[in-house]
Amino acid sequence: MTTLQSAPATAALSPAPPARRSPGLLKRLAGRSTGGLVRLGLLIIALFWMVPTLGLLVSSLRKPLDIQASGWWSIFTAPASLTLHNYTSLLANPAISRSVANSIMITVPATLLVVIIGALAAYIFAWVEFPGRDVVFLIVVGLLVVPIQVALIPVTDLFAKVGIFGSIASVVLFHVAFGLPFAIFLLRNFFAQIPQELLEAARLDGAGELRLFTRVVLPLGGPAIASLAIFQFLWVWNDMLVALIFANSSAAPLTVALTEQTRQFGTNIDVLSSGAFLSMIIPLVVFFAFQRQFVSGLTAGALK
Amino acid sequence: MTEVLTAKPPATGGSTPADDRPAARSRRGWITALFLLPALVLLGALVVYPIGWTVVRSLFGAQGFTHFVGLSNYGSVFSDHQTLTAIKNNAIWVVVAPTIATGLGLIFAVMTERIRFATAFKLVIFMPMAISMLAAGIIFRLVYDQDPTKGVANAVAVGIHDTFSSASHYPGAHPRPINHQLTGPAAGPFTTPPLAVSSRPVNLPLVGATPDDLKGASQAAGPRSCPGGHLCGTVWMDFKPGGGTPNAIDPGEKGLSGLRVNLLSGTKVIAHATTSKDGTYTLPAPATSGPVRVQLAASNFTAPYAGVNWLGPTLVTWSIIGSYIWMWTGFAMVLIAAGLAGIPRELMEAARVDGANEWQVFRRITVPALAPVLGVVLVTLMINVLKVFDLVYIIAPGASQQSANVLALQLYLSSFGGGNNQGIGSALGLLLLVLVLPAMYVNIRRFRKENAR
């Protein structure tokens, strides 16, 4: 594990222990009033931070005519009828519903494959010695920061030669490859912390590598695997560039379908706002359900 | 390097006698290869090989591997003004975005540190990290919309502007083209010819006020005589449904209220007044005896303030950086808060007992203790910012895309989005790779150091 990934990181979103009481009454009162000011400041900042998202959410619930007629904030002074109309018409659009399905068909395999392939390799890097292991692992660490842009052109060429350019598989493969350095890095560091005695005891019992991997390492690596899976899931689900390059129109995920809509921005805010919010629902659910794993994955991958 | 990884004792190598049997050893070799193979094949084919391919490809022209051009792609990259704009913008991005995001993250982390129930605040700030750059782009495209009835940023800008400078009342209103009482440029001010002060009212007819502007206006007051020495008159809308008589106040014609009327001596404003509900104004007696002129100030007629052109060529990069900061401040905050939780509390308490105030504790203890974390956050954001693409691609409208250009966008445009020159694209890709090399080095060194401990 890296230093940043230790216990405090996972608790980063939970409150810090309250300050010890300062001695003097005056000092305490002063502290209380600055505390109040800080609290007020935090409230204002939080509201400020929420306004953009709120604007999108409210817009997505307004009728197209209302959107063109007045700002979304006018619902606070003159509560208009909000409606799910934009969402129902969005999902009735075959291109959009197809793209939602594509998003799932890209994201799920890309996440599973990264976890499986990454865990296999990480186990070897952590616990099996072979010539050149350290060099290979340092190369993997080096690959953490390689910008995907470097590979877009050559991989386009490669996929075209192999004949998978434009398919869902091409998008998945690219995501898996660029997810692997982080996956191996994260899991190897976590696996290396498993007590050696545990592995040796299992070996003495006659367990082979495959058995060790599935029965000892994988269960113990649960937390790190969860972090990785959430991180990779969000990364792939939120990706636009990779799919924009590799996916043809029948393989395009939601992000790419929406990107095409942004060209006529202004006349189609109803489609864009509901579409964007639709694309945010899954990440937000994942985020709120698994904050802890998300944060620890993020801090571990700090230099990605 | 060896001492690095052997710090974690290798599991193999004869801790159990069974491991030394040749059969077991070769079986282990096979399994090692089998476990590693998928990862190494994918990394090799889709990450490492493409880097080499890109190096070679950048030496060939648009037509393909048949046209060797040497380093001329790099020459074009560094002389093409689009790419130079991209490099300039990337430089702005790398300096501004990580610094502000880290600074805000530090402030937020310290502010929330000793407050209970700060979790909700952190969730709000951190939430944008979970969503896609595309969604964030659409969110901010809406925020920055030029139309103040759609974009919240301009709604606020216009609101603030109109609070501090009086809104013009009658944009587009003007005298009739042939008018002996008022002349001036199309957008005002409109001025009368020199006149002597008398009790005769100076009535000023206008046309072209919109029905919206006239909402709630009342009947213009008819001619009357002015109080001694004062100059007075009526400004009114010299038109009613059906026409009315030009230059005469007909029943049904509305007075224009709230207009600023200046009294000029030469070109100097010596007095001013505001028209009342029925359109009448009264100016005090001028101290000079010479001829004076009455003027309707230009501020009455200027087009309404349209807000800030957030996505125009001048501001577009800064506006997009704003949206990036909105997304990534949460990241900085969470990492810094984690670092903060690791600083020994006694250190700060001791300083406080010694009489240090909160600012001194922050400057002298908190920030130095956080230096490694701040460094990691800054470097991470810098690498991330170098690769920024989605936000620029989505937020910048077509007309200002060139002004918002960044390297990743230029790469896309030159190789995929119409340009179709893979040679230039490869050179740009390699440039991006070279720019992140220092981070790669730092990463490897940091990893080795941590494992040596």
Coordinates of N, CA and C in Angstrom, one line a residue, chain B residues 154-340:
Chain B
N154 N -24.9 34.1 -16.3 CA -25.3 35.4 -16.8 C -26.5 36.0 -16.1
A155 N -27.4 35.1 -15.6 CA -28.5 35.7 -14.9 C -28.0 36.4 -13.7
V156 N -27.0 35.8 -13.0 CA -26.4 36.5 -11.8 C -25.6 37.7 -12.3
A157 N -24.9 37.6 -13.4 CA -24.1 38.8 -13.8 C -25.0 40.0 -14.2
V158 N -26.1 39.7 -14.9 CA -27.0 40.7 -15.3 C -27.7 41.3 -14.0
G159 N -28.1 40.4 -13.1 CA -28.7 40.8 -11.9 C -27.9 41.8 -11.1
I160 N -26.6 41.4 -11.0 CA -25.6 42.3 -10.2 C -25.4 43.6 -11.0
H161 N -25.3 43.5 -12.3 CA -25.0 44.7 -13.1 C -26.2 45.7 -13.0
D162 N -27.4 45.2 -13.1 CA -28.6 46.0 -13.1 C -28.9 46.6 -11.7
T163 N -28.3 45.9 -10.6 CA -28.5 46.5 -9.3 C -27.6 47.7 -9.1
F164 N -26.4 47.6 -9.7 CA -25.5 48.7 -9.5 C -25.5 49.8 -10.5
S165 N -26.0 49.5 -11.7 CA -26.1 50.6 -12.7 C -27.5 50.5 -13.2
S166 N -28.2 51.7 -13.2 CA -29.6 51.7 -13.5 C -29.8 51.1 -14.9
A167 N -30.7 50.2 -15.0 CA -31.0 49.6 -16.3 C -31.6 50.7 -17.2
S168 N -31.3 50.6 -18.5 CA -31.9 51.6 -19.4 C -33.3 51.2 -19.6
H169 N -34.2 52.2 -19.8 CA -35.6 52.0 -19.8 C -36.1 51.7 -21.1
Y170 N -35.6 52.4 -22.1 CA -36.3 52.4 -23.4 C -35.2 52.1 -24.6
P171 N -34.6 50.9 -24.5 CA -33.7 50.6 -25.6 C -34.4 50.7 -27.0
G172 N -33.8 51.3 -27.9 CA -34.4 51.3 -29.3 C -35.4 52.5 -29.5
A173 N -35.8 53.2 -28.4 CA -36.7 54.4 -28.6 C -35.8 55.5 -29.2
H174 N -36.5 56.3 -30.0 CA -35.7 57.3 -30.8 C -36.7 58.4 -31.3
P175 N -36.2 59.6 -31.6 CA -37.1 60.6 -32.2 C -37.5 60.2 -33.6
R176 N -38.6 60.8 -34.1 CA -38.9 60.5 -35.5 C -37.8 61.0 -36.4
P177 N -37.6 60.4 -37.6 CA -36.4 60.8 -38.4 C -36.4 62.3 -38.7
I178 N -37.6 62.8 -39.0 CA -37.6 64.3 -39.3 C -38.2 64.9 -38.1
N179 N -37.3 65.5 -37.3 CA -37.8 66.1 -36.0 C -37.0 67.3 -35.7
H180 N -37.6 68.4 -35.5 CA -36.9 69.6 -35.4 C -36.5 69.8 -33.9
Q181 N -37.1 69.0 -33.0 CA -36.8 69.3 -31.6 C -35.6 68.4 -31.1
L182 N -35.4 67.2 -31.7 CA -34.4 66.3 -31.1 C -33.6 65.7 -32.2
T183 N -32.3 65.8 -32.1 CA -31.4 65.1 -33.1 C -30.3 64.4 -32.3
G184 N -29.7 63.5 -33.0 CA -28.6 62.7 -32.4 C -28.3 61.4 -33.1
P185 N -27.3 60.7 -32.7 CA -27.0 59.4 -33.3 C -28.0 58.4 -33.0
A186 N -28.0 57.3 -33.7 CA -29.1 56.3 -33.6 C -29.4 55.8 -32.2
A187 N -28.3 55.7 -31.4 CA -28.5 55.1 -30.0 C -28.5 56.2 -29.0
G188 N -28.7 57.5 -29.4 CA -28.7 58.6 -28.4 C -27.3 59.0 -28.1
P189 N -27.1 60.1 -27.4 CA -28.1 60.9 -26.8 C -28.8 61.8 -27.9
F190 N -30.0 62.2 -27.5 CA -30.8 63.1 -28.4 C -30.9 64.5 -27.8
T191 N -30.5 65.5 -28.6 CA -30.4 66.8 -28.0 C -31.2 67.8 -28.8
T192 N -31.8 68.8 -28.1 CA -32.5 69.9 -28.8 C -31.6 70.9 -29.3
P193 N -32.0 71.7 -30.2 CA -31.2 72.9 -30.6 C -31.2 73.9 -29.4
P194 N -30.2 74.8 -29.4 CA -30.1 75.8 -28.3 C -31.5 76.5 -28.2
L195 N -31.8 76.7 -26.9 CA -33.1 77.4 -26.7 C -33.0 78.3 -25.5
A196 N -33.9 79.3 -25.5 CA -33.9 80.3 -24.4 C -34.9 79.8 -23.3
V197 N -34.5 80.0 -22.1 CA -35.4 79.6 -21.0 C -36.6 80.4 -21.0
S198 N -37.8 79.8 -21.1 CA -39.0 80.6 -21.0 C -40.1 79.7 -20.3
S199 N -41.2 80.2 -20.1 CA -42.2 79.3 -19.4 C -42.9 78.3 -20.4
R200 N -42.5 78.5 -21.7 CA -43.1 77.5 -22.6 C -42.4 76.1 -22.4
P201 N -43.2 75.1 -22.3 CA -42.7 73.7 -22.0 C -41.9 73.2 -23.3
V202 N -40.8 72.5 -23.0 CA -40.1 71.9 -24.1 C -40.5 70.4 -24.1
N203 N -41.4 70.1 -25.0 CA -41.9 68.7 -25.1 C -41.1 67.9 -26.1
L204 N -40.8 66.7 -25.7 CA -39.8 65.9 -26.5 C -40.5 64.6 -26.9
P205 N -40.9 64.5 -28.2 CA -41.6 63.3 -28.6 C -40.6 62.2 -29.0
L206 N -40.9 60.9 -28.7 CA -40.1 59.8 -29.1 C -41.0 58.7 -29.7
V207 N -40.5 57.9 -30.5 CA -41.2 56.7 -31.0 C -40.3 55.5 -30.8
G208 N -40.8 54.3 -31.1 CA -40.0 53.1 -31.1 C -39.8 52.4 -29.7
A209 N -40.5 53.0 -28.7 CA -40.5 52.2 -27.4 C -41.3 51.0 -27.6
T210 N -40.9 49.8 -27.0 CA -41.6 48.6 -27.2 C -42.8 48.5 -26.3
P211 N -43.8 47.8 -26.7 CA -45.0 47.7 -25.8 C -44.6 47.2 -24.4
D212 N -43.6 46.3 -24.3 CA -43.2 45.8 -23.0 C -42.7 46.9 -22.1
D213 N -41.9 47.8 -22.8 CA -41.4 49.0 -22.0 C -42.5 49.9 -21.5
L214 N -43.6 49.9 -22.3 CA -44.7 50.8 -22.0 C -45.7 50.3 -21.0
K215 N -45.5 49.0 -20.6 CA -46.4 48.3 -19.7 C -46.5 49.2 -18.4
G216 N -47.8 49.5 -18.1 CA -48.0 50.3 -16.8 C -47.8 51.8 -17.0
A217 N -47.4 52.2 -18.2 CA -47.2 53.7 -18.3 C -48.5 54.4 -18.3
S218 N -48.6 55.7 -17.9 CA -49.8 56.4 -17.8 C -49.9 57.5 -18.9
Q219 N -51.0 58.0 -19.0 CA -51.3 59.1 -20.0 C -50.3 60.2 -19.9
A220 N -49.7 60.7 -21.0 CA -48.7 61.8 -21.0 C -49.5 63.0 -20.6
A221 N -48.8 63.9 -19.8 CA -49.4 65.1 -19.3 C -49.4 66.1 -20.5
G222 N -50.5 66.9 -20.6 CA -50.6 67.8 -21.7 C -49.7 69.1 -21.4
P223 N -49.7 70.0 -22.4 CA -48.8 71.2 -22.2 C -49.3 72.0 -21.0
R224 N -48.4 72.6 -20.4 CA -48.7 73.5 -19.3 C -47.6 74.5 -19.2
S225 N -47.7 75.4 -18.3 CA -46.6 76.4 -18.2 C -45.7 76.1 -17.1
C226 N -44.4 76.4 -17.2 CA -43.5 76.0 -16.2 C -43.4 77.1 -15.1
P227 N -43.0 76.6 -13.9 CA -42.8 77.6 -12.8 C -41.7 78.6 -13.2
G228 N -41.7 79.7 -12.6 CA -40.8 80.8 -13.0 C -39.3 80.4 -13.0
G229 N -38.7 80.7 -14.2 CA -37.3 80.4 -14.4 C -37.0 79.0 -14.6
H230 N -37.9 78.1 -14.3 CA -37.6 76.6 -14.6 C -37.8 76.3 -16.0
L231 N -37.2 75.2 -16.4 CA -37.3 74.6 -17.7 C -38.1 73.3 -17.5
C232 N -39.2 73.1 -18.2 CA -39.9 71.9 -18.0 C -40.5 71.4 -19.3
G233 N -41.1 70.2 -19.3 CA -41.7 69.7 -20.5 C -42.1 68.2 -20.3
T234 N -42.5 67.6 -21.4 CA -43.0 66.2 -21.3 C -42.2 65.4 -22.3
V235 N -41.8 64.2 -21.9 CA -41.2 63.2 -22.8 C -42.3 62.2 -23.0
W236 N -42.7 61.9 -24.2 CA -43.8 61.0 -24.4 C -43.6 60.1 -25.6
M237 N -44.3 59.1 -25.6 CA -44.4 58.2 -26.8 C -45.4 58.8 -27.8
D238 N -44.8 59.3 -28.9 CA -45.6 60.1 -29.8 C -46.3 59.2 -30.8
F239 N -47.0 58.2 -30.3 CA -47.6 57.2 -31.2 C -48.6 56.5 -30.3
K240 N -49.8 56.2 -30.9 CA -50.8 55.3 -30.3 C -51.4 54.4 -31.3
P241 N -52.0 53.4 -30.9 CA -52.6 52.5 -31.9 C -53.5 53.4 -32.8
G242 N -53.3 53.4 -34.1 CA -54.1 54.2 -35.0 C -53.3 55.4 -35.5
G243 N -52.2 55.7 -34.8 CA -51.3 56.7 -35.3 C -51.2 57.9 -34.4
G244 N -52.2 58.8 -34.4 CA -52.1 60.0 -33.6 C -51.4 61.1 -34.4
T245 N -51.5 62.3 -33.9 CA -50.8 63.4 -34.6 C -49.4 63.5 -34.2
P246 N -48.4 63.5 -35.2 CA -47.0 63.7 -34.8 C -46.8 65.0 -34.1
N247 N -45.9 64.9 -33.1 CA -45.5 66.1 -32.3 C -46.6 66.7 -31.4
A248 N -47.7 66.0 -31.3 CA -48.7 66.5 -30.4 C -49.1 65.4 -29.4
I249 N -49.4 65.8 -28.1 CA -49.7 64.9 -27.1 C -51.2 64.5 -27.3
D250 N -51.5 63.4 -27.9 CA -52.9 63.0 -28.1 C -53.4 62.2 -26.9
P251 N -54.7 62.2 -26.7 CA -55.2 61.3 -25.6 C -54.8 59.9 -26.0
G252 N -54.4 59.1 -25.0 CA -54.0 57.7 -25.2 C -52.5 57.5 -25.4
E253 N -51.8 58.6 -25.7 CA -50.3 58.5 -25.8 C -49.7 58.5 -24.4
K254 N -48.7 57.7 -24.2 CA -48.2 57.4 -22.9 C -47.0 58.3 -22.6
G255 N -46.8 58.7 -21.3 CA -45.6 59.4 -20.9 C -44.5 58.4 -20.7
L256 N -43.3 58.8 -20.9 CA -42.1 57.9 -20.7 C -41.5 58.3 -19.4
S257 N -41.7 57.4 -18.4 CA -41.2 57.8 -17.1 C -39.8 57.3 -16.9
G258 N -39.1 57.8 -15.9 CA -37.8 57.4 -15.5 C -36.6 57.7 -16.4
L259 N -36.9 58.6 -17.4 CA -35.8 59.0 -18.3 C -34.9 60.0 -17.7
R260 N -33.6 60.0 -18.0 CA -32.7 61.0 -17.5 C -32.7 62.1 -18.5
V261 N -33.0 63.3 -18.0 CA -32.9 64.5 -18.9 C -31.8 65.4 -18.4
N262 N -30.9 65.8 -19.3 CA -29.8 66.7 -19.0 C -30.0 68.1 -19.5
L263 N -29.5 69.0 -18.7 CA -29.5 70.4 -19.2 C -28.1 70.8 -19.6
L264 N -27.9 71.1 -20.9 CA -26.5 71.4 -21.3 C -26.3 72.9 -21.5
S265 N -25.1 73.3 -21.1 CA -24.7 74.6 -21.5 C -23.4 74.4 -22.3
G266 N -23.5 74.6 -23.6 CA -22.4 74.2 -24.5 C -22.4 72.7 -24.5
T267 N -21.3 72.0 -24.0 CA -21.4 70.5 -24.0 C -21.4 70.1 -22.5
K268 N -21.5 71.0 -21.6 CA -21.4 70.7 -20.2 C -22.8 70.4 -19.6
V269 N -22.9 69.4 -18.8 CA -24.2 69.1 -18.2 C -24.2 70.0 -16.9
I270 N -25.2 70.9 -16.9 CA -25.3 71.8 -15.7 C -26.4 71.4 -14.7
A271 N -27.3 70.5 -15.2 CA -28.4 70.0 -14.3 C -29.0 68.8 -14.9
H272 N -29.7 68.0 -14.1 CA -30.4 66.9 -14.7 C -31.6 66.6 -13.9
A273 N -32.5 65.9 -14.5 CA -33.8 65.5 -13.9 C -34.2 64.2 -14.4
T274 N -35.2 63.6 -13.7 CA -35.7 62.3 -14.2 C -37.2 62.5 -14.4
T275 N -37.7 62.0 -15.5 CA -39.1 62.2 -15.9 C -40.0 61.4 -14.9
S276 N -41.1 62.0 -14.6 CA -42.1 61.3 -13.6 C -43.1 60.5 -14.4
K277 N -44.0 59.9 -13.7 CA -44.9 58.9 -14.2 C -45.6 59.4 -15.5
D278 N -46.0 60.7 -15.5 CA -46.7 61.2 -16.7 C -45.8 61.7 -17.8
G279 N -44.5 61.5 -17.6 CA -43.5 61.9 -18.6 C -43.0 63.3 -18.4
T280 N -43.4 64.0 -17.4 CA -43.0 65.4 -17.2 C -41.6 65.5 -16.5
Y281 N -40.9 66.5 -16.8 CA -39.6 66.8 -16.0 C -39.6 68.3 -15.8
T282 N -38.8 68.6 -14.7 CA -38.6 70.0 -14.4 C -37.1 70.2 -14.1
L283 N -36.5 71.1 -14.8 CA -35.1 71.4 -14.6 C -35.0 72.8 -13.9
P284 N -34.0 72.9 -12.9 CA -33.9 74.2 -12.2 C -33.4 75.2 -13.2
A285 N -33.6 76.5 -12.8 CA -33.2 77.6 -13.6 C -31.7 77.6 -13.8
P286 N -31.2 77.7 -15.0 CA -29.7 77.7 -15.2 C -29.1 79.0 -14.7
A287 N -27.9 78.9 -14.1 CA -27.3 80.1 -13.6 C -26.7 81.0 -14.7
T288 N -26.4 80.4 -15.9 CA -25.9 81.2 -17.0 C -27.1 81.7 -17.7
S289 N -26.8 82.8 -18.4 CA -27.9 83.4 -19.1 C -27.9 83.0 -20.6
G290 N -26.8 82.4 -21.1 CA -26.7 82.0 -22.5 C -27.7 81.0 -22.9
P291 N -27.7 80.6 -24.1 CA -28.6 79.6 -24.6 C -28.2 78.2 -24.0
V292 N -29.2 77.4 -23.7 CA -29.0 76.0 -23.2 C -29.6 75.0 -24.1
R293 N -29.3 73.8 -23.9 CA -30.0 72.7 -24.7 C -30.5 71.6 -23.7
V294 N -31.5 70.9 -24.1 CA -32.0 69.8 -23.3 C -31.7 68.5 -24.0
Q295 N -31.2 67.6 -23.2 CA -30.7 66.3 -23.9 C -31.3 65.1 -23.1
L296 N -31.7 64.1 -23.9 CA -32.1 62.9 -23.3 C -30.8 62.0 -23.4
A297 N -30.3 61.6 -22.2 CA -29.0 60.9 -22.1 C -29.0 59.6 -22.8
A298 N -27.9 59.2 -23.3 CA -27.7 58.0 -24.1 C -28.0 56.8 -23.2
S299 N -27.8 56.9 -21.9 CA -28.0 55.7 -21.0 C -29.5 55.3 -21.0
N300 N -30.4 56.2 -21.4 CA -31.8 55.8 -21.5 C -32.0 54.8 -22.6
F301 N -31.1 54.7 -23.6 CA -31.5 54.0 -24.8 C -30.5 52.9 -25.1
T302 N -29.5 52.7 -24.3 CA -28.6 51.6 -24.6 C -29.2 50.2 -24.5
A303 N -28.8 49.3 -25.4 CA -29.3 48.0 -25.3 C -29.1 47.4 -23.9
P304 N -29.9 46.5 -23.4 CA -29.8 46.0 -22.1 C -28.5 45.2 -22.0
Y305 N -27.9 45.2 -20.8 CA -26.7 44.5 -20.5 C -26.9 43.0 -20.8
A306 N -26.1 42.4 -21.6 CA -26.4 41.0 -22.0 C -25.6 40.0 -21.2
G307 N -24.9 40.4 -20.2 CA -24.1 39.5 -19.4 C -22.7 39.3 -20.0
V308 N -21.9 38.4 -19.4 CA -20.6 38.1 -19.7 C -20.6 37.1 -20.9
N309 N -19.7 37.3 -21.8 CA -19.6 36.3 -22.9 C -18.7 35.2 -22.5
W310 N -19.2 34.3 -21.6 CA -18.3 33.3 -20.9 C -17.6 32.4 -22.0
L311 N -18.3 32.1 -23.0 CA -17.8 31.1 -23.9 C -17.3 31.8 -25.2
G312 N -17.1 33.1 -25.1 CA -16.5 33.8 -26.3 C -15.0 33.5 -26.3
P313 N -14.3 33.9 -27.4 CA -12.9 33.5 -27.5 C -12.0 34.0 -26.4
T314 N -12.3 35.1 -25.8 CA -11.4 35.6 -24.7 C -11.5 34.8 -23.4
L315 N -12.7 34.5 -23.1 CA -12.9 33.9 -21.7 C -13.0 32.4 -21.7
V316 N -13.2 31.8 -22.9 CA -13.6 30.4 -23.0 C -12.7 29.4 -22.2
T317 N -11.4 29.6 -22.3 CA -10.5 28.7 -21.6 C -10.7 28.8 -20.1
W318 N -10.8 30.1 -19.7 CA -11.0 30.3 -18.2 C -12.3 29.7 -17.7
S319 N -13.3 29.9 -18.5 CA -14.6 29.3 -18.1 C -14.5 27.8 -18.0
I320 N -13.8 27.2 -18.9 CA -13.7 25.7 -18.9 C -12.9 25.3 -17.7
I321 N -11.8 26.0 -17.4 CA -11.0 25.8 -16.3 C -11.9 25.8 -15.0
G322 N -12.8 26.8 -15.0 CA -13.7 26.9 -13.8 C -14.5 25.6 -13.7
S323 N -15.0 25.0 -14.7 CA -15.7 23.8 -14.6 C -14.9 22.6 -14.2
Y324 N -13.6 22.6 -14.6 CA -12.7 21.6 -14.1 C -12.4 21.7 -12.6
I325 N -12.3 22.9 -12.2 CA -12.0 23.1 -10.7 C -13.3 22.7 -9.9
W326 N -14.4 22.9 -10.5 CA -15.7 22.4 -9.8 C -15.6 20.9 -9.7
M327 N -15.1 20.2 -10.7 CA -15.0 18.8 -10.7 C -14.0 18.2 -9.7
W328 N -12.8 18.9 -9.7 CA -11.6 18.2 -9.1 C -11.2 18.8 -7.8
T329 N -11.8 19.9 -7.3 CA -11.5 20.4 -6.0 C -11.8 19.3 -4.9
G330 N -12.9 18.5 -5.1 CA -13.2 17.5 -4.2 C -12.1 16.4 -4.0
F331 N -11.5 16.1 -5.2 CA -10.4 15.2 -5.1 C -9.3 15.7 -4.3
A332 N -8.9 17.0 -4.5 CA -7.8 17.5 -3.7 C -8.2 17.6 -2.2
M333 N -9.5 18.0 -2.0 CA -9.9 18.1 -0.6 C -9.8 16.7 0.2
V334 N -10.3 15.7 -0.5 CA -10.3 14.4 0.2 C -8.9 13.9 0.4
L335 N -8.0 14.0 -0.5 CA -6.6 13.6 -0.3 C -6.0 14.4 0.8
I336 N -6.2 15.7 0.8 CA -5.6 16.6 1.8 C -6.2 16.3 3.2
A337 N -7.5 16.0 3.2 CA -8.1 15.7 4.5 C -7.5 14.4 5.1
A338 N -7.2 13.4 4.2 CA -6.6 12.2 4.6 C -5.2 12.5 5.2
G339 N -4.5 13.4 4.5 CA -3.2 13.7 5.0 C -3.3 14.4 6.4
L340 N -4.3 15.3 6.5 CA -4.5 16.1 7.7 C -4.7 15.2 8.9

